């Protein structure tokens, strides 16, 4: 993939690292990272998390914790407008629709804090589960408008400037079948996996209640 002008976190992170060194009083550093942060390539914008982990590992802070979060359940409710249409739907860049992957409610945080751990939800979910959660939350049928891999570039070009579209396409596909962070290909043998307890339907319902001002 061609080079992009995606901003690098290195200067900022170096300043943070230097600030820790000058302080000498920071006892614990917790970085909210992402699944796939162990990879330098093939994960789109998640490469910024990889850079952050590598830079912040080399600090004088006694305890450094990296929380590699799975796909946030709340991402599906970022834009509720299509759900208000006469024929409600939501877009999905995840295909096929029965593909299952880890999803997590963002407010979940377990008590156990090893040095590096993956933070997932209670089980794997597919887009059909997301669809059913929306149907339950809204009490009506909701359709999915899947965006196939071949159409991702055009889809993200409607949202982002051209210089970063490739990063978003790469990130979207890294979780799909054959991707470097795909649920059926990545190994967690050497990393602790902690699980939140909030089910997808509860996370979606909570976000929809707020978005539709039902609370």
C-alpha positions as YAML, in Angstrom:
chain: A
units: angstrom
residues:
- id: 1
  name: UNK
  ca: [0.00, 0.00, 0.00]
- id: 2
  name: UNK
  ca: [1.27, 3.48, -0.81]
- id: 3
  name: UNK
  ca: [2.51, 5.77, 1.94]
- id: 4
  name: UNK
  ca: [-0.15, 8.01, 3.46]
- id: 5
  name: UNK
  ca: [0.02, 11.21, 5.43]
- id: 6
  name: UNK
  ca: [-1.66, 9.61, 8.43]
- id: 7
  name: UNK
  ca: [-0.31, 11.52, 11.44]
- id: 8
  name: UNK
  ca: [2.27, 9.72, 13.56]
- id: 9
  name: UNK
  ca: [1.97, 9.79, 17.36]
- id: 10
  name: UNK
  ca: [5.74, 9.55, 17.83]
- id: 11
  name: UNK
  ca: [6.54, 13.22, 18.64]
- id: 12
  name: UNK
  ca: [3.66, 13.44, 21.10]
- id: 13
  name: UNK
  ca: [4.50, 10.11, 22.71]
- id: 14
  name: UNK
  ca: [8.16, 11.04, 23.02]
- id: 15
  name: UNK
  ca: [7.10, 14.18, 24.86]
- id: 16
  name: UNK
  ca: [4.93, 12.07, 27.17]
- id: 17
  name: UNK
  ca: [7.79, 9.64, 27.75]
- id: 18
  name: UNK
  ca: [10.19, 12.52, 28.52]
- id: 19
  name: UNK
  ca: [7.64, 14.02, 30.93]
- id: 20
  name: UNK
  ca: [7.49, 10.72, 32.82]
- id: 21
  name: UNK
  ca: [11.28, 10.67, 33.01]
- id: 22
  name: UNK
  ca: [11.41, 14.21, 34.41]
- id: 23
  name: UNK
  ca: [8.64, 13.55, 36.91]
- id: 24
  name: UNK
  ca: [9.94, 10.34, 38.40]
- id: 25
  name: UNK
  ca: [6.74, 10.02, 40.43]
- id: 26
  name: UNK
  ca: [4.44, 8.18, 38.01]
- id: 27
  name: UNK
  ca: [3.77, 4.71, 39.42]
- id: 28
  name: UNK
  ca: [1.40, 3.27, 36.84]
- id: 29
  name: UNK
  ca: [0.73, 3.95, 33.16]
- id: 30
  name: UNK
  ca: [-2.40, 2.52, 31.51]
- id: 31
  name: UNK
  ca: [-2.77, 2.84, 27.73]
- id: 32
  name: UNK
  ca: [-6.15, 2.14, 26.11]
- id: 33
  name: UNK
  ca: [-4.91, 0.29, 23.03]
- id: 34
  name: UNK
  ca: [-6.54, -2.00, 20.46]
- id: 35
  name: UNK
  ca: [-6.65, -5.58, 19.33]
- id: 36
  name: UNK
  ca: [-4.05, -5.88, 16.60]
- id: 37
  name: UNK
  ca: [-1.64, -3.45, 18.25]
- id: 38
  name: UNK
  ca: [1.02, -6.15, 18.22]
- id: 39
  name: UNK
  ca: [1.29, -5.74, 14.43]
- id: 40
  name: UNK
  ca: [3.28, -2.98, 12.72]
- id: 41
  name: UNK
  ca: [1.62, -3.48, 9.34]
- id: 42
  name: UNK
  ca: [-1.69, -4.66, 7.92]
- id: 43
  name: UNK
  ca: [-3.94, -3.02, 10.53]
- id: 44
  name: UNK
  ca: [-4.48, 0.50, 9.19]
- id: 45
  name: UNK
  ca: [-4.69, 3.24, 11.79]
- id: 46
  name: UNK
  ca: [-4.14, 0.68, 14.57]
- id: 47
  name: UNK
  ca: [-0.45, 1.09, 13.68]
- id: 48
  name: UNK
  ca: [-0.57, 4.20, 15.88]
- id: 49
  name: UNK
  ca: [-1.36, 1.94, 18.86]
- id: 50
  name: UNK
  ca: [1.58, -0.27, 17.92]
- id: 51
  name: UNK
  ca: [3.87, 2.77, 17.91]
- id: 52
  name: UNK
  ca: [2.46, 3.93, 21.24]
- id: 53
  name: UNK
  ca: [3.03, 0.55, 22.89]
- id: 54
  name: UNK
  ca: [6.61, 0.30, 21.63]
- id: 55
  name: UNK
  ca: [7.53, 3.83, 22.73]
- id: 56
  name: UNK
  ca: [5.81, 3.71, 26.12]
- id: 57
  name: UNK
  ca: [7.25, 0.29, 26.96]
- id: 58
  name: UNK
  ca: [10.64, 1.96, 27.32]
- id: 59
  name: UNK
  ca: [9.82, 4.29, 30.21]
- id: 60
  name: UNK
  ca: [10.90, 4.56, 33.83]
- id: 61
  name: UNK
  ca: [7.33, 3.91, 35.02]
- id: 62
  name: UNK
  ca: [7.29, 0.83, 37.31]
- id: 63
  name: UNK
  ca: [3.98, -0.56, 36.01]
- id: 64
  name: UNK
  ca: [2.96, -0.18, 32.37]
- id: 65
  name: UNK
  ca: [-0.37, -1.70, 31.29]
- id: 66
  name: UNK
  ca: [-1.65, -2.01, 27.73]
- id: 67
  name: UNK
  ca: [-5.38, -2.74, 27.41]
- id: 68
  name: UNK
  ca: [-5.96, -4.11, 23.89]
- id: 69
  name: UNK
  ca: [-9.68, -3.61, 23.43]
- id: 70
  name: UNK
  ca: [-11.85, -5.53, 20.99]
- id: 71
  name: UNK
  ca: [-14.33, -3.81, 18.64]
- id: 72
  name: UNK
  ca: [-16.51, -1.50, 20.71]
- id: 73
  name: UNK
  ca: [-20.20, -2.40, 20.70]
- id: 74
  name: UNK
  ca: [-21.01, 1.32, 20.82]
- id: 75
  name: UNK
  ca: [-19.44, 1.78, 17.37]
- id: 76
  name: UNK
  ca: [-22.66, 0.46, 15.85]
- id: 77
  name: UNK
  ca: [-24.62, 3.33, 17.38]
- id: 78
  name: UNK
  ca: [-22.32, 6.17, 16.28]
- id: 79
  name: UNK
  ca: [-24.88, 7.27, 13.68]
- id: 80
  name: UNK
  ca: [-28.49, 6.60, 14.60]
- id: 81
  name: UNK
  ca: [-30.03, 8.70, 11.81]
- id: 82
  name: UNK
  ca: [-30.58, 5.76, 9.40]
- id: 83
  name: UNK
  ca: [-32.55, 4.04, 12.17]
- id: 84
  name: UNK
  ca: [-35.02, 6.94, 12.16]
- id: 85
  name: UNK
  ca: [-35.86, 6.53, 8.47]
- id: 86
  name: UNK
  ca: [-39.16, 4.98, 7.28]
- id: 87
  name: UNK
  ca: [-37.19, 1.85, 6.36]
- id: 88
  name: UNK
  ca: [-34.60, 1.76, 9.17]
- id: 89
  name: UNK
  ca: [-31.20, 0.24, 8.50]
- id: 90
  name: UNK
  ca: [-27.54, 0.48, 9.48]
- id: 91
  name: UNK
  ca: [-24.37, 0.18, 7.43]
- id: 92
  name: UNK
  ca: [-21.85, -2.57, 8.06]
- id: 93
  name: UNK
  ca: [-18.29, -2.72, 6.77]
- id: 94
  name: UNK
  ca: [-18.06, -6.18, 8.33]
- id: 95
  name: UNK
  ca: [-18.84, -8.96, 5.88]
- id: 96
  name: UNK
  ca: [-19.93, -11.72, 5.63]
- id: 97
  name: UNK
  ca: [-22.80, -10.95, 7.96]
- id: 98
  name: UNK
  ca: [-22.45, -14.23, 9.86]
- id: 99
  name: UNK
  ca: [-18.75, -13.57, 10.59]
- id: 100
  name: UNK
  ca: [-18.22, -13.62, 14.36]
- id: 101
  name: UNK
  ca: [-15.67, -11.41, 16.12]
- id: 102
  name: UNK
  ca: [-14.95, -10.13, 19.63]
- id: 103
  name: UNK
  ca: [-17.02, -7.11, 20.66]
- id: 104
  name: UNK
  ca: [-16.85, -5.19, 23.91]
- id: 105
  name: UNK
  ca: [-18.86, -2.51, 25.67]
- id: 106
  name: UNK
  ca: [-16.43, 0.39, 26.04]
- id: 107
  name: UNK
  ca: [-17.19, 1.10, 29.69]
- id: 108
  name: UNK
  ca: [-16.17, -2.42, 30.68]
- id: 109
  name: UNK
  ca: [-12.98, -2.70, 32.71]
- id: 110
  name: UNK
  ca: [-12.08, -5.79, 34.76]
- id: 111
  name: UNK
  ca: [-10.39, -5.60, 38.14]
- id: 112
  name: UNK
  ca: [-7.47, -7.78, 37.06]
- id: 113
  name: UNK
  ca: [-4.71, -5.79, 35.36]
- id: 114
  name: UNK
  ca: [-1.81, -7.83, 33.95]
- id: 115
  name: UNK
  ca: [0.92, -6.07, 31.95]
- id: 116
  name: UNK
  ca: [-0.79, -6.63, 28.58]
- id: 117
  name: UNK
  ca: [-4.25, -8.06, 28.16]
- id: 118
  name: UNK
  ca: [-6.95, -8.35, 25.53]
- id: 119
  name: UNK
  ca: [-10.32, -6.97, 26.62]
- id: 120
  name: UNK
  ca: [-13.23, -8.75, 24.92]
- id: 121
  name: UNK
  ca: [-16.95, -9.09, 25.51]
- id: 122
  name: UNK
  ca: [-18.64, -12.18, 26.95]
- id: 123
  name: UNK
  ca: [-18.65, -14.01, 23.59]
- id: 124
  name: UNK
  ca: [-18.18, -13.59, 19.84]
- id: 125
  name: UNK
  ca: [-20.86, -11.73, 17.87]
- id: 126
  name: UNK
  ca: [-21.81, -11.51, 14.21]
- id: 127
  name: UNK
  ca: [-23.58, -8.74, 12.31]
- id: 128
  name: UNK
  ca: [-26.74, -10.82, 12.52]
- id: 129
  name: UNK
  ca: [-26.44, -10.47, 16.30]
- id: 130
  name: UNK
  ca: [-26.05, -6.69, 15.89]
- id: 131
  name: UNK
  ca: [-29.13, -6.63, 13.67]
- id: 132
  name: UNK
  ca: [-31.17, -8.59, 16.21]
- id: 133
  name: UNK
  ca: [-29.98, -6.26, 18.99]
- id: 134
  name: UNK
  ca: [-31.24, -3.23, 17.05]
- id: 135
  name: UNK
  ca: [-34.56, -4.99, 16.36]
- id: 136
  name: UNK
  ca: [-34.94, -5.70, 20.06]
- id: 137
  name: UNK
  ca: [-33.94, -2.19, 21.12]
- id: 138
  name: UNK
  ca: [-36.30, -0.46, 18.68]
- id: 139
  name: UNK
  ca: [-39.09, -3.02, 18.63]
- id: 140
  name: UNK
  ca: [-39.19, -3.21, 14.83]
- id: 141
  name: UNK
  ca: [-37.39, -4.82, 11.92]
- id: 142
  name: UNK
  ca: [-34.03, -3.26, 11.05]
- id: 143
  name: UNK
  ca: [-32.14, -4.11, 7.86]
- id: 144
  name: UNK
  ca: [-28.41, -4.16, 7.16]
- id: 145
  name: UNK
  ca: [-26.73, -2.48, 4.21]
- id: 146
  name: UNK
  ca: [-23.46, -4.40, 3.94]
- id: 147
  name: UNK
  ca: [-20.47, -2.71, 2.35]
- id: 148
  name: UNK
  ca: [-18.48, -5.40, 0.54]
- id: 149
  name: UNK
  ca: [-14.68, -5.32, 0.55]
- id: 150
  name: UNK
  ca: [-14.51, -4.13, -3.04]
- id: 151
  name: UNK
  ca: [-16.66, -1.13, -2.12]
- id: 152
  name: UNK
  ca: [-14.86, -0.06, 1.06]
- id: 153
  name: UNK
  ca: [-12.62, 2.46, -0.68]
- id: 154
  name: UNK
  ca: [-15.61, 4.27, -2.17]
- id: 155
  name: UNK
  ca: [-17.53, 4.04, 1.11]
- id: 156
  name: UNK
  ca: [-14.78, 5.58, 3.25]
- id: 157
  name: UNK
  ca: [-14.03, 8.18, 0.56]
- id: 158
  name: UNK
  ca: [-17.44, 9.68, 1.35]
- id: 159
  name: UNK
  ca: [-16.35, 10.20, 4.96]
- id: 160
  name: UNK
  ca: [-12.59, 10.81, 5.10]
- id: 161
  name: UNK
  ca: [-10.00, 12.79, 3.12]
- id: 162
  name: UNK
  ca: [-8.30, 10.72, 0.41]
- id: 163
  name: UNK
  ca: [-4.91, 10.52, 2.12]
- id: 164
  name: UNK
  ca: [-6.26, 8.39, 4.97]
- id: 165
  name: UNK
  ca: [-8.88, 6.29, 3.17]
- id: 166
  name: UNK
  ca: [-6.40, 3.46, 2.64]
- id: 167
  name: UNK
  ca: [-5.70, 3.27, 6.37]
- id: 168
  name: UNK
  ca: [-9.40, 2.91, 7.15]
- id: 169
  name: UNK
  ca: [-9.87, 0.25, 4.49]
- id: 170
  name: UNK
  ca: [-6.91, -1.69, 5.88]
- id: 171
  name: UNK
  ca: [-8.19, -1.40, 9.44]
- id: 172
  name: UNK
  ca: [-11.70, -2.50, 8.43]
- id: 173
  name: UNK
  ca: [-10.40, -5.58, 6.63]
- id: 174
  name: UNK
  ca: [-7.84, -6.65, 9.23]
- id: 175
  name: UNK
  ca: [-10.68, -8.05, 11.40]
- id: 176
  name: UNK
  ca: [-12.38, -9.90, 8.53]
- id: 177
  name: UNK
  ca: [-11.69, -13.47, 7.32]
- id: 178
  name: UNK
  ca: [-8.05, -13.68, 6.25]
- id: 179
  name: UNK
  ca: [-7.08, -10.49, 8.11]
- id: 180
  name: UNK
  ca: [-4.20, -10.38, 10.59]
- id: 181
  name: UNK
  ca: [-6.58, -9.82, 13.53]
- id: 182
  name: UNK
  ca: [-9.32, -12.19, 12.31]
- id: 183
  name: UNK
  ca: [-10.91, -14.21, 15.09]
- id: 184
  name: UNK
  ca: [-10.05, -17.50, 13.39]
- id: 185
  name: UNK
  ca: [-6.39, -16.70, 12.74]
- id: 186
  name: UNK
  ca: [-5.02, -14.75, 15.69]
- id: 187
  name: UNK
  ca: [-3.57, -16.58, 18.70]
- id: 188
  name: UNK
  ca: [-4.03, -15.38, 22.26]
- id: 189
  name: UNK
  ca: [-1.89, -18.13, 23.78]
- id: 190
  name: UNK
  ca: [0.68, -15.68, 25.14]
- id: 191
  name: UNK
  ca: [-1.75, -12.91, 26.16]
- id: 192
  name: UNK
  ca: [-4.32, -12.86, 28.93]
- id: 193
  name: UNK
  ca: [-7.89, -12.36, 27.69]
- id: 194
  name: UNK
  ca: [-10.25, -10.64, 30.13]
- id: 195
  name: UNK
  ca: [-13.97, -10.59, 29.39]
- id: 196
  name: UNK
  ca: [-16.57, -7.95, 30.06]
- id: 197
  name: UNK
  ca: [-20.03, -9.10, 31.11]
- id: 198
  name: UNK
  ca: [-22.25, -6.70, 29.14]
- id: 199
  name: UNK
  ca: [-24.11, -8.42, 26.31]
- id: 200
  name: UNK
  ca: [-24.39, -6.77, 22.89]
- id: 201
  name: UNK
  ca: [-28.17, -6.32, 23.12]
- id: 202
  name: UNK
  ca: [-27.78, -4.44, 26.41]
- id: 203
  name: UNK
  ca: [-25.07, -2.14, 25.02]
- id: 204
  name: UNK
  ca: [-27.11, -1.38, 21.89]
- id: 205
  name: UNK
  ca: [-30.31, -0.80, 23.87]
- id: 206
  name: UNK
  ca: [-28.54, 1.56, 26.26]
- id: 207
  name: UNK
  ca: [-27.07, 3.62, 23.40]
- id: 208
  name: UNK
  ca: [-30.36, 3.68, 21.48]
- id: 209
  name: UNK
  ca: [-32.24, 4.83, 24.58]
- id: 210
  name: UNK
  ca: [-29.87, 7.80, 24.88]
- id: 211
  name: UNK
  ca: [-29.86, 8.54, 21.15]
- id: 212
  name: UNK
  ca: [-33.64, 8.45, 20.89]
- id: 213
  name: UNK
  ca: [-33.98, 10.35, 24.18]
- id: 214
  name: UNK
  ca: [-35.85, 7.53, 25.86]
- id: 215
  name: UNK
  ca: [-34.04, 7.97, 29.18]
...
